[in-house]
PDB file of C-alpha atoms in Angstrom:
ATOM      1  CA  MET A  21     -27.604 -17.794  -3.493  1.00 39.00           C
ATOM      2  CA  VAL A  22     -23.870 -18.461  -3.644  1.00 37.00           C
ATOM      3  CA  LEU A  23     -23.722 -17.190  -7.224  1.00 37.00           C
ATOM      4  CA  ALA A  24     -25.651 -14.052  -6.253  1.00 37.00           C
ATOM      5  CA  ALA A  25     -23.208 -13.408  -3.420  1.00 41.00           C
ATOM      6  CA  ALA A  26     -20.248 -14.031  -5.723  1.00 40.00           C
ATOM      7  CA  ALA A  27     -21.616 -11.556  -8.236  1.00 38.00           C
ATOM      8  CA  MET A  28     -22.179  -8.952  -5.502  1.00 40.00           C
ATOM      9  CA  LEU A  29     -18.587  -9.328  -4.272  1.00 41.00           C
ATOM     10  CA  ALA A  30     -17.223  -9.073  -7.807  1.00 42.00           C
ATOM     11  CA  MET A  31     -19.247  -5.895  -8.378  1.00 40.00           C
ATOM     12  CA  ALA A  32     -17.796  -4.545  -5.122  1.00 47.00           C
ATOM     13  CA  GLY A  33     -14.318  -4.756  -6.655  1.00 50.00           C
ATOM     14  CA  PHE A  34     -12.908  -7.886  -5.054  1.00 47.00           C
ATOM     15  CA  THR A  35     -10.912 -10.013  -7.489  1.00 45.00           C
ATOM     16  CA  GLN A  36      -9.503 -13.486  -7.204  1.00 41.00           C
ATOM     17  CA  PRO A  37      -5.944 -13.554  -5.870  1.00 39.00           C
ATOM     18  CA  CYS A  38      -3.138 -13.904  -8.392  1.00 36.00           C
ATOM     19  CA  ALA A  39       0.425 -15.170  -8.280  1.00 37.00           C
ATOM     20  CA  GLY A  40       2.044 -14.649  -4.927  1.00 42.00           C
ATOM     21  CA  ALA A  41      -1.226 -13.874  -3.226  1.00 40.00           C
ATOM     22  CA  ALA A  42      -2.466 -13.520  -1.227  1.00 36.00           C
ATOM     23  CA  SER A  43      -7.880   4.835  -1.859  1.00 33.00           C
ATOM     24  CA  ALA A  44      -6.247   7.702  -1.154  1.00 35.00           C
ATOM     25  CA  GLN A  45      -4.966   8.263   2.313  1.00 34.00           C
ATOM     26  CA  THR A  46      -6.113  11.305   4.219  1.00 36.00           C
ATOM     27  CA  PRO A  47      -4.490  12.773   7.338  1.00 30.00           C
ATOM     28  CA  THR A  48      -7.168  11.085   9.464  1.00 33.00           C
ATOM     29  CA  GLN A  49      -6.440   7.773   7.777  1.00 38.00           C
ATOM     30  CA  ARG A  50      -2.644   7.877   7.955  1.00 36.00           C
ATOM     31  CA  ALA A  51      -0.636   4.939   9.170  1.00 42.00           C
ATOM     32  CA  THR A  52       1.921   5.256  11.901  1.00 42.00           C
ATOM     33  CA  GLN A  53       4.677   2.881  12.938  1.00 41.00           C
ATOM     34  CA  SER A  54       3.987   1.560  16.413  1.00 42.00           C
ATOM     35  CA  PRO A  55       6.263  -1.324  17.412  1.00 39.00           C
ATOM     36  CA  ALA A  56       5.463  -0.778  21.082  1.00 40.00           C
ATOM     37  CA  GLN A  57       1.897  -1.925  20.390  1.00 39.00           C
ATOM     38  CA  SER A  58       3.001  -5.409  19.393  1.00 39.00           C
ATOM     39  CA  PRO A  59       1.397  -8.137  21.496  1.00 41.00           C
ATOM     40  CA  MET A  60       4.532 -10.262  20.907  1.00 39.00           C
ATOM     41  CA  GLN A  61       7.834  -9.840  22.686  1.00 43.00           C
ATOM     42  CA  GLY A  62      11.445 -10.286  21.615  1.00 43.00           C
ATOM     43  CA  PRO A  63      13.622  -9.322  18.673  1.00 50.00           C
ATOM     44  CA  SER A  64      11.448 -11.079  16.080  1.00 56.00           C
ATOM     45  CA  ALA A  65       8.274  -9.253  17.141  1.00 56.00           C
ATOM     46  CA  PRO A  66       6.608  -7.567  14.156  1.00 65.00           C
ATOM     47  CA  ALA A  67       6.598  -3.795  13.797  1.00 86.00           C
ATOM     48  CA  TRP A  68       2.884  -3.083  14.051  1.00 95.00           C
ATOM     49  CA  VAL A  69       1.522  -0.212  11.969  1.00 97.00           C
ATOM     50  CA  THR A  70      -1.703   1.624  12.845  1.00 98.00           C
ATOM     51  CA  GLY A  71      -4.227   3.159  10.462  1.00 98.00           C
ATOM     52  CA  ARG A  72      -7.042   5.493  11.528  1.00 98.00           C
ATOM     53  CA  GLY A  73     -10.384   6.065   9.824  1.00 97.00           C
ATOM     54  CA  ALA A  74     -12.479   9.207   9.588  1.00 95.00           C
ATOM     55  CA  GLN A  75     -14.936   7.954  12.224  1.00 96.00           C
ATOM     56  CA  GLY A  76     -12.253   7.123  14.806  1.00 97.00           C
ATOM     57  CA  GLN A  77     -11.962   3.432  13.956  1.00 98.00           C
ATOM     58  CA  THR A  78      -8.470   1.930  13.855  1.00 98.00           C
ATOM     59  CA  ILE A  79      -6.642  -1.057  12.484  1.00 98.00           C
ATOM     60  CA  ARG A  80      -3.285  -2.408  13.567  1.00 98.00           C
ATOM     61  CA  VAL A  81      -1.388  -4.437  10.973  1.00 98.00           C
ATOM     62  CA  SER A  82       1.307  -6.877  12.106  1.00 98.00           C
ATOM     63  CA  GLN A  83       3.599  -6.222   9.150  1.00 96.00           C
ATOM     64  CA  ALA A  84       3.408  -3.614   6.412  1.00 97.00           C
ATOM     65  CA  ARG A  85       6.987  -3.032   5.262  1.00 96.00           C
ATOM     66  CA  ALA A  86       9.076  -5.327   3.055  1.00 96.00           C
ATOM     67  CA  LEU A  87       6.519  -8.133   2.884  1.00 97.00           C
ATOM     68  CA  PRO A  88       8.055 -11.117   1.070  1.00 97.00           C
ATOM     69  CA  ALA A  89       7.280 -11.332  -2.664  1.00 97.00           C
ATOM     70  CA  ARG A  90       6.374 -15.002  -2.177  1.00 96.00           C
ATOM     71  CA  GLY A  91       3.483 -13.835   0.027  1.00 95.00           C
ATOM     72  CA  ALA A  92       2.773 -13.587   3.730  1.00 96.00           C
ATOM     73  CA  VAL A  93       0.010 -13.876   6.278  1.00 96.00           C
ATOM     74  CA  VAL A  94      -0.714 -10.529   7.931  1.00 97.00           C
ATOM     75  CA  ARG A  95      -2.712 -10.081  11.122  1.00 98.00           C
ATOM     76  CA  ILE A  96      -5.155  -7.161  11.248  1.00 98.00           C
ATOM     77  CA  VAL A  97      -6.744  -6.060  14.525  1.00 98.00           C
ATOM     78  CA  GLY A  98      -9.571  -3.535  14.262  1.00 98.00           C
ATOM     79  CA  LYS A  99     -11.558  -1.598  16.835  1.00 98.00           C
ATOM     80  CA  GLY A 100     -14.157   1.132  16.948  1.00 98.00           C
ATOM     81  CA  PHE A 101     -16.014   0.039  13.803  1.00 98.00           C
ATOM     82  CA  ASP A 102     -19.750   0.595  13.350  1.00 97.00           C
ATOM     83  CA  GLU A 103     -21.138  -2.902  13.907  1.00 97.00           C
ATOM     84  CA  THR A 104     -24.145  -2.168  11.672  1.00 97.00           C
ATOM     85  CA  VAL A 105     -21.857  -1.786   8.617  1.00 97.00           C
ATOM     86  CA  GLY A 106     -20.237  -4.960   7.327  1.00 96.00           C
ATOM     87  CA  VAL A 107     -16.667  -4.586   6.061  1.00 96.00           C
ATOM     88  CA  TYR A 108     -14.096  -6.373   3.945  1.00 95.00           C
ATOM     89  CA  VAL A 109     -10.506  -6.629   5.105  1.00 96.00           C
ATOM     90  CA  GLY A 110      -7.925  -7.271   2.391  1.00 96.00           C
ATOM     91  CA  LEU A 111      -5.157  -5.933   0.195  1.00 97.00           C
ATOM     92  CA  CYS A 112      -6.349  -3.240  -2.228  1.00 97.00           C
ATOM     93  CA  ARG A 113      -4.879  -0.825  -4.724  1.00 96.00           C
ATOM     94  CA  ILE A 114      -4.971   2.712  -3.340  1.00 95.00           C
ATOM     95  CA  VAL A 115      -7.370   4.891  -5.327  1.00 93.00           C
ATOM     96  CA  PRO A 116      -8.220   8.626  -5.160  1.00 94.00           C
ATOM     97  CA  ARG A 117      -9.977   9.843  -2.013  1.00 90.00           C
ATOM     98  CA  GLY A 118     -13.719   9.247  -2.024  1.00 93.00           C
ATOM     99  CA  LYS A 119     -13.527   6.373  -4.559  1.00 95.00           C
ATOM    100  CA  VAL A 120     -14.326   2.760  -3.762  1.00 94.00           C
ATOM    101  CA  PRO A 121     -11.058   0.948  -2.948  1.00 93.00           C
ATOM    102  CA  THR A 122     -10.689  -1.549  -5.803  1.00 93.00           C
ATOM    103  CA  PRO A 123      -9.460  -3.921  -6.987  1.00 94.00           C
ATOM    104  CA  CYS A 124      -8.851  -5.912  -3.862  1.00 93.00           C
ATOM    105  CA  GLY A 125      -7.445  -9.401  -3.440  1.00 90.00           C
ATOM    106  CA  GLY A 126      -9.695 -12.166  -2.242  1.00 77.00           C
ATOM    107  CA  GLY A 127     -12.401 -12.300  -4.858  1.00 62.00           C
ATOM    108  CA  ALA A 128     -15.833 -13.683  -4.308  1.00 60.00           C
ATOM    109  CA  ASP A 129     -14.564 -16.346  -1.950  1.00 61.00           C
ATOM    110  CA  MET A 130     -17.802 -17.956  -0.873  1.00 65.00           C
ATOM    111  CA  THR A 131     -15.988 -20.696   1.029  1.00 67.00           C
ATOM    112  CA  GLY A 132     -13.449 -18.589   2.905  1.00 68.00           C
ATOM    113  CA  THR A 133     -10.675 -20.872   1.666  1.00 71.00           C
ATOM    114  CA  THR A 134      -8.396 -18.388  -0.145  1.00 78.00           C
ATOM    115  CA  GLN A 135      -7.874 -16.375   3.050  1.00 87.00           C
ATOM    116  CA  ALA A 136      -6.971 -13.387   0.838  1.00 91.00           C
ATOM    117  CA  SER A 137      -9.804 -11.311   2.313  1.00 94.00           C
ATOM    118  CA  VAL A 138     -12.135 -11.523   5.276  1.00 95.00           C
ATOM    119  CA  TRP A 139     -15.745 -10.400   5.490  1.00 95.00           C
ATOM    120  CA  VAL A 140     -16.587  -8.984   8.931  1.00 96.00           C
ATOM    121  CA  SER A 141     -20.294  -8.457   9.595  1.00 96.00           C
ATOM    122  CA  SER A 142     -22.582  -8.961  12.565  1.00 97.00           C
ATOM    123  CA  ASN A 143     -25.672  -8.773  10.351  1.00 96.00           C
ATOM    124  CA  PRO A 144     -24.864 -10.370   6.976  1.00 95.00           C
ATOM    125  CA  PRO A 145     -27.558 -11.327   4.475  1.00 94.00           C
ATOM    126  CA  PRO A 146     -28.738 -14.959   4.817  1.00 94.00           C
ATOM    127  CA  TYR A 147     -26.122 -16.254   2.336  1.00 91.00           C
ATOM    128  CA  GLY A 148     -23.338 -14.720   4.466  1.00 92.00           C
ATOM    129  CA  ILE A 149     -24.236 -16.462   7.709  1.00 92.00           C
ATOM    130  CA  GLY A 150     -21.343 -18.767   8.552  1.00 90.00           C
ATOM    131  CA  LEU A 151     -19.049 -17.006   6.086  1.00 92.00           C
ATOM    132  CA  ALA A 152     -18.869 -13.519   7.607  1.00 94.00           C
ATOM    133  CA  VAL A 153     -16.962 -13.167  10.861  1.00 95.00           C
ATOM    134  CA  PRO A 154     -19.001 -11.212  13.427  1.00 98.00           C
ATOM    135  CA  PHE A 155     -17.638  -8.078  15.098  1.00 98.00           C
ATOM    136  CA  GLY A 156     -16.635  -8.352  18.731  1.00 98.00           C
ATOM    137  CA  ILE A 157     -17.700  -5.920  21.428  1.00 97.00           C
ATOM    138  CA  ASP A 158     -17.100  -2.253  20.524  1.00 96.00           C
ATOM    139  CA  GLY A 159     -16.656  -2.985  16.814  1.00 98.00           C
ATOM    140  CA  LYS A 160     -13.549  -5.129  17.252  1.00 98.00           C
ATOM    141  CA  PHE A 161     -12.146  -7.845  14.992  1.00 98.00           C
ATOM    142  CA  ASP A 162      -8.917  -9.845  14.789  1.00 98.00           C
ATOM    143  CA  VAL A 163      -8.273 -11.534  11.430  1.00 97.00           C
ATOM    144  CA  ARG A 164      -5.458 -12.867   9.279  1.00 97.00           C
ATOM    145  CA  VAL A 165      -5.164 -12.303   5.534  1.00 96.00           C
ATOM    146  CA  LYS A 166      -2.823 -13.860   2.976  1.00 95.00           C
ATOM    147  CA  VAL A 167      -1.251 -11.190   0.800  1.00 96.00           C
ATOM    148  CA  GLY A 168       1.053 -11.233  -2.205  1.00 96.00           C
ATOM    149  CA  PRO A 169       2.396  -8.498  -4.455  1.00 97.00           C
ATOM    150  CA  LYS A 170      -0.175  -8.965  -7.233  1.00 95.00           C
ATOM    151  CA  ILE A 171      -3.876  -8.136  -7.346  1.00 95.00           C
ATOM    152  CA  GLY A 172      -5.114  -9.204 -10.755  1.00 92.00           C
ATOM    153  CA  LYS A 173      -3.078  -7.229 -13.301  1.00 94.00           C
ATOM    154  CA  TYR A 174      -1.758  -4.808 -10.645  1.00 96.00           C
ATOM    155  CA  ASP A 175       1.694  -5.269  -9.111  1.00 97.00           C
ATOM    156  CA  CYS A 176       1.974  -3.725  -5.651  1.00 97.00           C
ATOM    157  CA  ARG A 177       5.753  -3.504  -6.123  1.00 97.00           C
ATOM    158  CA  LYS A 178       5.066  -0.906  -8.849  1.00 97.00           C
ATOM    159  CA  ILE A 179       1.936   0.840  -7.501  1.00 97.00           C
ATOM    160  CA  THR A 180       0.764   1.731  -4.001  1.00 96.00           C
ATOM    161  CA  CYS A 181      -1.368  -0.856  -2.254  1.00 98.00           C
ATOM    162  CA  ALA A 182      -2.674  -1.044   1.289  1.00 98.00           C
ATOM    163  CA  ILE A 183      -4.215  -3.365   3.807  1.00 98.00           C
ATOM    164  CA  THR A 184      -7.702  -1.939   3.542  1.00 97.00           C
ATOM    165  CA  VAL A 185     -10.925  -2.051   5.490  1.00 97.00           C
ATOM    166  CA  ARG A 186     -13.931  -0.894   3.464  1.00 96.00           C
ATOM    167  CA  ALA A 187     -17.699  -1.268   3.535  1.00 96.00           C
ATOM    168  CA  ASP A 188     -18.927  -4.586   2.159  1.00 94.00           C
ATOM    169  CA  HIS A 189     -21.107  -5.144  -0.916  1.00 92.00           C
ATOM    170  CA  THR A 190     -24.295  -4.306   0.993  1.00 94.00           C
ATOM    171  CA  ASN A 191     -23.105  -0.690   1.358  1.00 94.00           C
ATOM    172  CA  THR A 192     -20.333  -0.353  -1.260  1.00 93.00           C
ATOM    173  CA  GLU A 193     -20.455   3.429  -1.678  1.00 95.00           C
ATOM    174  CA  PHE A 194     -20.126   4.181   2.063  1.00 96.00           C
ATOM    175  CA  ARG A 195     -16.631   5.619   2.612  1.00 97.00           C
ATOM    176  CA  GLY A 196     -16.960   6.093   6.402  1.00 97.00           C
ATOM    177  CA  ALA A 197     -15.647   2.579   7.065  1.00 97.00           C
ATOM    178  CA  ASP A 198     -12.430   3.063   5.051  1.00 97.00           C
ATOM    179  CA  VAL A 199      -9.068   2.607   6.763  1.00 98.00           C
ATOM    180  CA  PHE A 200      -5.745   2.106   4.970  1.00 97.00           C
ATOM    181  CA  VAL A 201      -2.267   0.936   5.947  1.00 98.00           C
ATOM    182  CA  PRO A 202       0.061   1.125   2.926  1.00 98.00           C
ATOM    183  CA  VAL A 203       2.296  -1.907   2.392  1.00 97.00           C
ATOM    184  CA  THR A 204       5.479  -2.646   0.489  1.00 97.00           C
ATOM    185  CA  PHE A 205       6.828  -5.918  -0.898  1.00 97.00           C
ATOM    186  CA  THR A 206      10.361  -7.115  -1.543  1.00 96.00           C
ATOM    187  CA  LYS A 207      11.340  -7.454  -5.208  1.00 92.00           C
ATOM    188  CA  ARG A 208      11.961 -11.196  -4.922  1.00 85.00           C
TER     189      ARG A 208
END
């Protein structure tokens, strides 16, 4: 079962994280700077950035600008997601609108140990029970993901990448779950 799940995740475009690890954006999926939304206080509070999906769902990302090239842990808080559609949360290369966001960091992590992506699903297949994080009330989730500037052969310092929420491997072609917050990394 684990191998079947790993194969499904690989087919869905999730790759193993590479060194430093850790979708076209439409007007309804744009990200906006929102430091006032930070749950932390003080001068070191992160500048939260919000992304909106086509179905009204949102994600808030704790840091999206000038992420360190050595990698970082980013907090992603989502709400308003359809709880019947499982999603992946991770760093992906931005692709043309309507295409499946891929590749994405995290790979077929059947143990949850790389922390480079998170599977959020309230109704995963049997092999996902205990691995997928269930949605909270009203389609909410609060996860942390390790990100670095490279996803396989792609370098997010040279191409555009984003913290991405997308439908999981049980509904790969469904674009209604997509939300993007573009990120940047420092050169060193």
